[in-house]
């Protein structure tokens, strides 16, 4: 599949799950003075999550052009050091606005990756937020992953926030083990290849965020009136995986 086929396949899959495909919004957010640039697909839906705007649909999917060069999500330092971060990239995402929640988000992500795209189940890992027993149970039930491949992490890895303020919540990520040959720190003293480690062997493919809070100016978390889903998967990264190359710079559209 070309990168264009992969983008199409993602949007078609979520169309079949009754999502409305929306256009990528402007790189400069038009209704969010708290962000310089659009850093995720959910930015155009911020006010929907906060209950301040209603849309004529409750499920959406898009491929959003993102820029991560400032603020909370800044990938500037990683570019040139690894082969799977970019400052400008496209992010595939699906959203639920007070509609489905953790079970469907996990089920569809798993189905798309393993059944539609054929990724090997025995190379995939899932992570959940420290106290998210529900997501852990759902991963075990839906994917059949053994307990040792469903890992718990803290706020840094598994609590996603768009910026200093705004919608946020615990998240669950899917990581792929690309094998020992993908490690770029082999032989360094004390190095261990692991999920959320510091080498290129295990890479995060998809982040499923369970939005349930608003981070306020005073840093307090306020419970939102409804629960939402916000997912993000880098198009360049999943394309590298599906085209069987280790570097994003070797995919067909780079
Ligand atoms: N909004 C989810 C992510 O960017 O990972």
CSV table of C-alpha atoms and ligand atoms in Angstrom, one decimal:
chain,number,residue,atom,x,y,z
A,1,UNK,CA,0.0,0.0,0.0
A,2,UNK,CA,1.2,3.5,-0.7
A,3,UNK,CA,0.9,6.2,2.0
A,4,UNK,CA,-2.2,7.5,0.2
A,5,UNK,CA,-3.7,4.1,0.2
A,6,UNK,CA,-3.1,3.8,4.0
A,7,UNK,CA,-4.7,7.2,4.7
A,8,UNK,CA,-7.7,6.2,2.5
A,9,UNK,CA,-7.9,2.8,4.2
A,10,UNK,CA,-8.0,4.4,7.7
A,11,UNK,CA,-10.7,6.9,6.7
A,12,UNK,CA,-12.7,4.2,4.9
A,13,UNK,CA,-12.5,1.9,7.9
A,14,UNK,CA,-13.9,4.6,10.2
A,15,UNK,CA,-16.5,5.5,7.7
A,16,UNK,CA,-17.7,1.9,8.0
A,17,UNK,CA,-17.9,2.5,11.7
A,18,UNK,CA,-20.3,5.5,11.1
A,19,UNK,CA,-17.7,8.2,11.4
A,20,UNK,CA,-17.9,11.5,9.5
A,21,UNK,CA,-14.7,12.2,7.7
A,22,UNK,CA,-13.6,15.8,8.3
A,23,UNK,CA,-11.0,17.9,6.5
A,24,UNK,CA,-7.6,18.7,8.1
A,25,UNK,CA,-8.0,22.1,9.8
A,26,UNK,CA,-5.7,25.0,9.5
A,27,UNK,CA,-2.2,24.6,11.0
A,28,UNK,CA,-2.9,27.9,12.9
A,29,UNK,CA,-5.9,27.1,15.1
A,30,UNK,CA,-8.7,29.6,14.3
A,31,UNK,CA,-10.5,29.2,17.6
A,32,UNK,CA,-7.8,28.5,20.2
A,33,UNK,CA,-5.6,31.3,21.4
A,34,UNK,CA,-3.8,28.9,23.8
A,35,UNK,CA,-1.9,27.2,20.9
A,36,UNK,CA,0.5,28.6,18.3
A,37,UNK,CA,0.0,25.7,16.0
A,38,UNK,CA,-2.3,22.7,15.5
A,39,UNK,CA,-0.4,19.9,17.3
A,40,UNK,CA,-3.0,17.1,17.1
A,41,UNK,CA,-6.1,16.1,15.3
A,42,UNK,CA,-8.3,16.9,18.3
A,43,UNK,CA,-7.5,20.7,18.2
A,44,UNK,CA,-10.4,21.6,15.9
A,45,UNK,CA,-12.8,19.7,18.3
A,46,UNK,CA,-11.6,21.3,21.5
A,47,UNK,CA,-14.8,23.3,22.1
A,48,UNK,CA,-16.9,20.2,21.4
A,49,UNK,CA,-15.1,18.3,24.1
A,50,UNK,CA,-15.6,21.2,26.5
A,51,UNK,CA,-19.3,21.2,25.8
A,52,UNK,CA,-19.2,24.7,24.3
A,53,UNK,CA,-20.0,23.6,20.7
A,54,UNK,CA,-22.2,21.0,19.1
A,55,UNK,CA,-21.6,19.2,15.8
A,56,UNK,CA,-24.2,17.5,13.6
A,57,UNK,CA,-22.4,14.2,14.2
A,58,UNK,CA,-21.0,12.4,17.2
A,59,UNK,CA,-18.2,10.4,15.5
A,60,UNK,CA,-15.4,11.8,13.3
A,61,UNK,CA,-12.2,10.8,11.6
A,62,UNK,CA,-9.5,12.8,9.8
A,63,UNK,CA,-5.9,13.0,8.7
A,64,UNK,CA,-4.7,16.2,10.3
A,65,UNK,CA,-1.6,18.1,9.3
A,66,UNK,CA,0.3,18.8,12.6
A,67,UNK,CA,3.2,21.0,13.6
A,68,UNK,CA,5.1,20.1,16.8
A,69,UNK,CA,7.7,22.8,17.3
A,70,UNK,CA,6.6,24.5,20.4
A,71,UNK,CA,4.7,24.1,23.7
A,72,UNK,CA,3.8,20.9,25.3
A,73,UNK,CA,4.3,18.7,22.2
A,74,UNK,CA,7.6,19.8,20.8
A,75,UNK,CA,9.5,17.2,18.6
A,76,UNK,CA,12.1,19.6,17.4
A,77,UNK,CA,14.9,18.0,19.4
A,78,UNK,CA,14.1,14.4,18.2
A,79,UNK,CA,14.3,15.3,14.5
A,80,UNK,CA,17.6,14.1,13.0
A,81,UNK,CA,18.3,12.0,16.1
A,82,UNK,CA,15.8,9.3,15.3
A,83,UNK,CA,14.0,8.3,12.1
A,84,UNK,CA,10.4,8.4,13.3
A,85,UNK,CA,9.7,11.9,14.7
A,86,UNK,CA,8.9,15.0,12.5
A,87,UNK,CA,8.1,18.6,13.2
A,88,UNK,CA,5.5,18.5,10.4
A,89,UNK,CA,3.4,15.4,9.8
A,90,UNK,CA,0.0,14.0,9.3
A,91,UNK,CA,-2.0,12.4,12.1
A,92,UNK,CA,-4.7,9.9,11.5
A,93,UNK,CA,-7.4,10.1,14.2
A,94,UNK,CA,-10.9,9.0,15.2
A,95,UNK,CA,-13.2,10.8,17.7
A,96,UNK,CA,-16.2,10.2,19.8
A,97,UNK,CA,-18.1,13.2,21.1
A,98,UNK,CA,-19.9,11.7,24.1
A,99,UNK,CA,-20.7,8.6,22.0
A,100,UNK,CA,-18.6,5.4,22.2
A,101,UNK,CA,-15.8,5.1,24.7
A,102,UNK,CA,-12.9,2.8,25.7
A,103,UNK,CA,-14.3,-0.6,24.5
A,104,UNK,CA,-15.0,0.5,20.9
A,105,UNK,CA,-11.9,2.6,20.6
A,106,UNK,CA,-9.7,-0.4,21.6
A,107,UNK,CA,-11.7,-2.9,19.5
A,108,UNK,CA,-11.5,-0.8,16.3
A,109,UNK,CA,-7.8,0.1,16.7
A,110,UNK,CA,-7.0,-3.6,17.3
A,111,UNK,CA,-9.2,-4.8,14.3
A,112,UNK,CA,-7.7,-2.2,11.9
A,113,UNK,CA,-4.1,-2.9,12.9
A,114,UNK,CA,-4.3,-6.7,13.0
A,115,UNK,CA,-7.1,-7.8,10.7
A,116,UNK,CA,-7.3,-5.1,8.1
A,117,UNK,CA,-3.6,-4.3,8.0
A,118,UNK,CA,-2.2,-7.6,9.1
A,119,UNK,CA,0.2,-6.5,11.8
A,120,UNK,CA,1.5,-9.5,13.8
A,121,UNK,CA,-0.3,-9.8,17.2
A,122,UNK,CA,2.7,-11.3,18.9
A,123,UNK,CA,4.7,-8.1,18.2
A,124,UNK,CA,2.2,-5.7,19.6
A,125,UNK,CA,2.0,-4.3,23.1
A,126,UNK,CA,-0.6,-2.1,24.9
A,127,UNK,CA,-0.1,0.4,27.6
A,128,UNK,CA,-2.6,1.9,30.0
A,129,UNK,CA,-2.6,4.6,32.6
A,130,UNK,CA,-1.5,3.6,36.1
A,131,UNK,CA,-5.0,3.2,37.6
A,132,UNK,CA,-7.0,2.4,34.4
A,133,UNK,CA,-8.1,-1.1,35.4
A,134,UNK,CA,-11.0,-0.9,32.9
A,135,UNK,CA,-8.7,-0.3,29.9
A,136,UNK,CA,-6.4,-3.1,31.0
A,137,UNK,CA,-9.4,-5.5,31.3
A,138,UNK,CA,-10.6,-4.4,27.8
A,139,UNK,CA,-7.2,-4.9,26.2
A,140,UNK,CA,-7.0,-8.4,27.6
A,141,UNK,CA,-10.5,-9.3,26.5
A,142,UNK,CA,-10.5,-7.7,23.1
A,143,UNK,CA,-6.9,-8.5,21.9
A,144,UNK,CA,-6.1,-11.6,23.9
A,145,UNK,CA,-2.7,-10.0,24.7
A,146,UNK,CA,-1.0,-11.8,27.6
A,147,UNK,CA,-0.9,-9.8,30.9
A,148,UNK,CA,2.9,-9.2,30.5
A,149,UNK,CA,2.3,-7.3,27.2
A,150,UNK,CA,-0.3,-4.9,28.7
A,151,UNK,CA,1.9,-2.5,30.7
A,152,UNK,CA,1.0,0.4,33.1
A,153,UNK,CA,2.7,3.7,32.9
A,154,UNK,CA,2.4,7.0,34.7
A,155,UNK,CA,1.4,10.5,33.7
A,156,UNK,CA,4.4,11.2,31.4
A,157,UNK,CA,3.5,8.4,29.1
A,158,UNK,CA,-0.2,7.7,29.6
A,159,UNK,CA,-1.9,10.9,30.5
A,160,UNK,CA,-2.4,13.1,27.4
A,161,UNK,CA,-2.9,16.8,27.4
A,162,UNK,CA,-3.1,19.0,24.4
A,163,UNK,CA,-1.4,22.0,26.0
A,164,UNK,CA,-1.1,23.7,29.4
A,165,UNK,CA,-4.9,23.9,29.6
A,166,UNK,CA,-7.8,22.1,27.9
A,167,UNK,CA,-9.4,18.7,27.4
A,168,UNK,CA,-7.2,15.8,28.6
A,169,UNK,CA,-7.4,12.3,30.1
A,170,UNK,CA,-5.7,8.9,30.6
A,171,UNK,CA,-4.5,7.2,27.4
A,172,UNK,CA,-3.7,3.8,26.1
A,173,UNK,CA,-1.0,3.3,23.5
A,174,UNK,CA,-0.2,0.5,21.1
A,175,UNK,CA,3.5,-0.2,20.6
A,176,UNK,CA,5.2,-2.4,18.0
A,177,UNK,CA,8.3,-4.4,18.6
A,178,UNK,CA,10.3,-4.1,15.4
A,179,UNK,CA,12.9,-6.6,16.5
A,180,UNK,CA,16.5,-6.4,17.8
A,181,UNK,CA,17.8,-5.2,14.4
A,182,UNK,CA,15.8,-1.9,14.8
A,183,UNK,CA,17.7,-1.0,18.0
A,184,UNK,CA,19.9,2.0,17.5
A,185,UNK,CA,21.6,1.9,20.9
A,186,UNK,CA,22.8,-1.7,20.7
A,187,UNK,CA,25.8,-2.4,22.9
A,188,UNK,CA,25.6,0.8,24.9
A,189,UNK,CA,26.3,0.0,28.6
A,190,UNK,CA,23.1,-0.7,30.5
A,191,UNK,CA,20.9,-0.4,27.5
A,192,UNK,CA,17.7,-2.4,27.6
A,193,UNK,CA,15.2,-2.5,24.6
A,194,UNK,CA,11.7,-1.9,26.1
A,195,UNK,CA,8.3,-0.2,25.6
A,196,UNK,CA,8.8,3.5,26.3
A,197,UNK,CA,12.5,2.9,26.4
A,198,UNK,CA,15.1,5.0,24.6
A,199,UNK,CA,15.8,3.1,21.4
A,200,UNK,CA,14.1,2.6,18.1
A,201,UNK,CA,13.1,-1.1,18.6
A,202,UNK,CA,9.7,-0.5,20.2
A,203,UNK,CA,7.8,2.3,18.7
A,204,UNK,CA,4.4,3.8,19.6
A,205,UNK,CA,2.0,3.4,16.8
A,206,UNK,CA,-1.3,4.7,18.1
A,207,UNK,CA,-2.5,6.7,21.1
A,208,UNK,CA,-6.1,6.3,22.3
A,209,UNK,CA,-7.0,9.1,24.6
A,210,UNK,CA,-10.0,8.8,26.9
A,211,UNK,CA,-10.9,12.5,27.4
A,212,UNK,CA,-12.7,13.1,30.6
A,213,UNK,CA,-11.2,16.3,32.1
A,214,UNK,CA,-10.5,19.9,31.4
A,215,UNK,CA,-7.1,21.1,32.7
A,216,UNK,CA,-7.9,24.6,34.1
A,217,UNK,CA,-5.5,27.6,34.3
A,218,UNK,CA,-4.9,26.8,38.0
A,219,UNK,CA,-3.8,23.3,37.0
A,220,UNK,CA,-6.9,21.7,38.6
A,221,UNK,CA,-8.6,18.9,36.6
A,222,UNK,CA,-12.3,19.5,36.1
A,223,UNK,CA,-14.6,16.5,35.2
A,224,UNK,CA,-16.2,17.1,31.8
A,225,UNK,CA,-20.0,16.6,31.4
A,226,UNK,CA,-19.4,13.8,28.9
A,227,UNK,CA,-16.6,11.3,28.1
A,228,UNK,CA,-15.0,11.4,24.7
A,229,UNK,CA,-12.4,9.5,22.6
A,230,UNK,CA,-9.5,11.2,20.8
A,231,UNK,CA,-7.0,9.1,19.0
A,232,UNK,CA,-3.8,9.8,17.1
A,233,UNK,CA,-1.6,7.7,14.8
A,234,UNK,CA,1.3,9.3,12.8
A,235,UNK,CA,0.7,8.5,9.1
A,236,UNK,CA,4.4,8.5,8.2
A,237,UNK,CA,5.1,6.1,11.1
A,238,UNK,CA,2.4,3.6,10.3
A,239,UNK,CA,3.3,3.8,6.6
A,240,UNK,CA,6.9,2.9,7.4
A,241,UNK,CA,5.7,-0.1,9.3
A,242,UNK,CA,3.3,-1.3,6.6
A,243,UNK,CA,5.9,-0.7,3.9
A,244,UNK,CA,8.4,-2.7,6.0
A,245,UNK,CA,11.1,0.0,6.3
A,246,UNK,CA,12.8,1.1,9.6
A,247,UNK,CA,13.0,4.8,8.7
A,248,UNK,CA,10.1,7.1,8.0
A,249,UNK,CA,12.4,8.8,5.5
A,250,UNK,CA,12.2,5.7,3.3
A,251,UNK,CA,8.5,5.6,2.8
A,252,UNK,CA,7.0,6.3,-0.7
A,253,UNK,CA,5.8,9.9,-0.1
A,254,UNK,CA,8.9,11.3,1.7
B,1,LIG,N1,-4.5,13.5,20.6
B,1,LIG,C1,-3.8,12.3,20.7
B,1,LIG,C2,-2.4,12.4,20.3
B,1,LIG,O1,-2.0,13.4,19.7
B,1,LIG,O2,-1.6,11.5,20.6
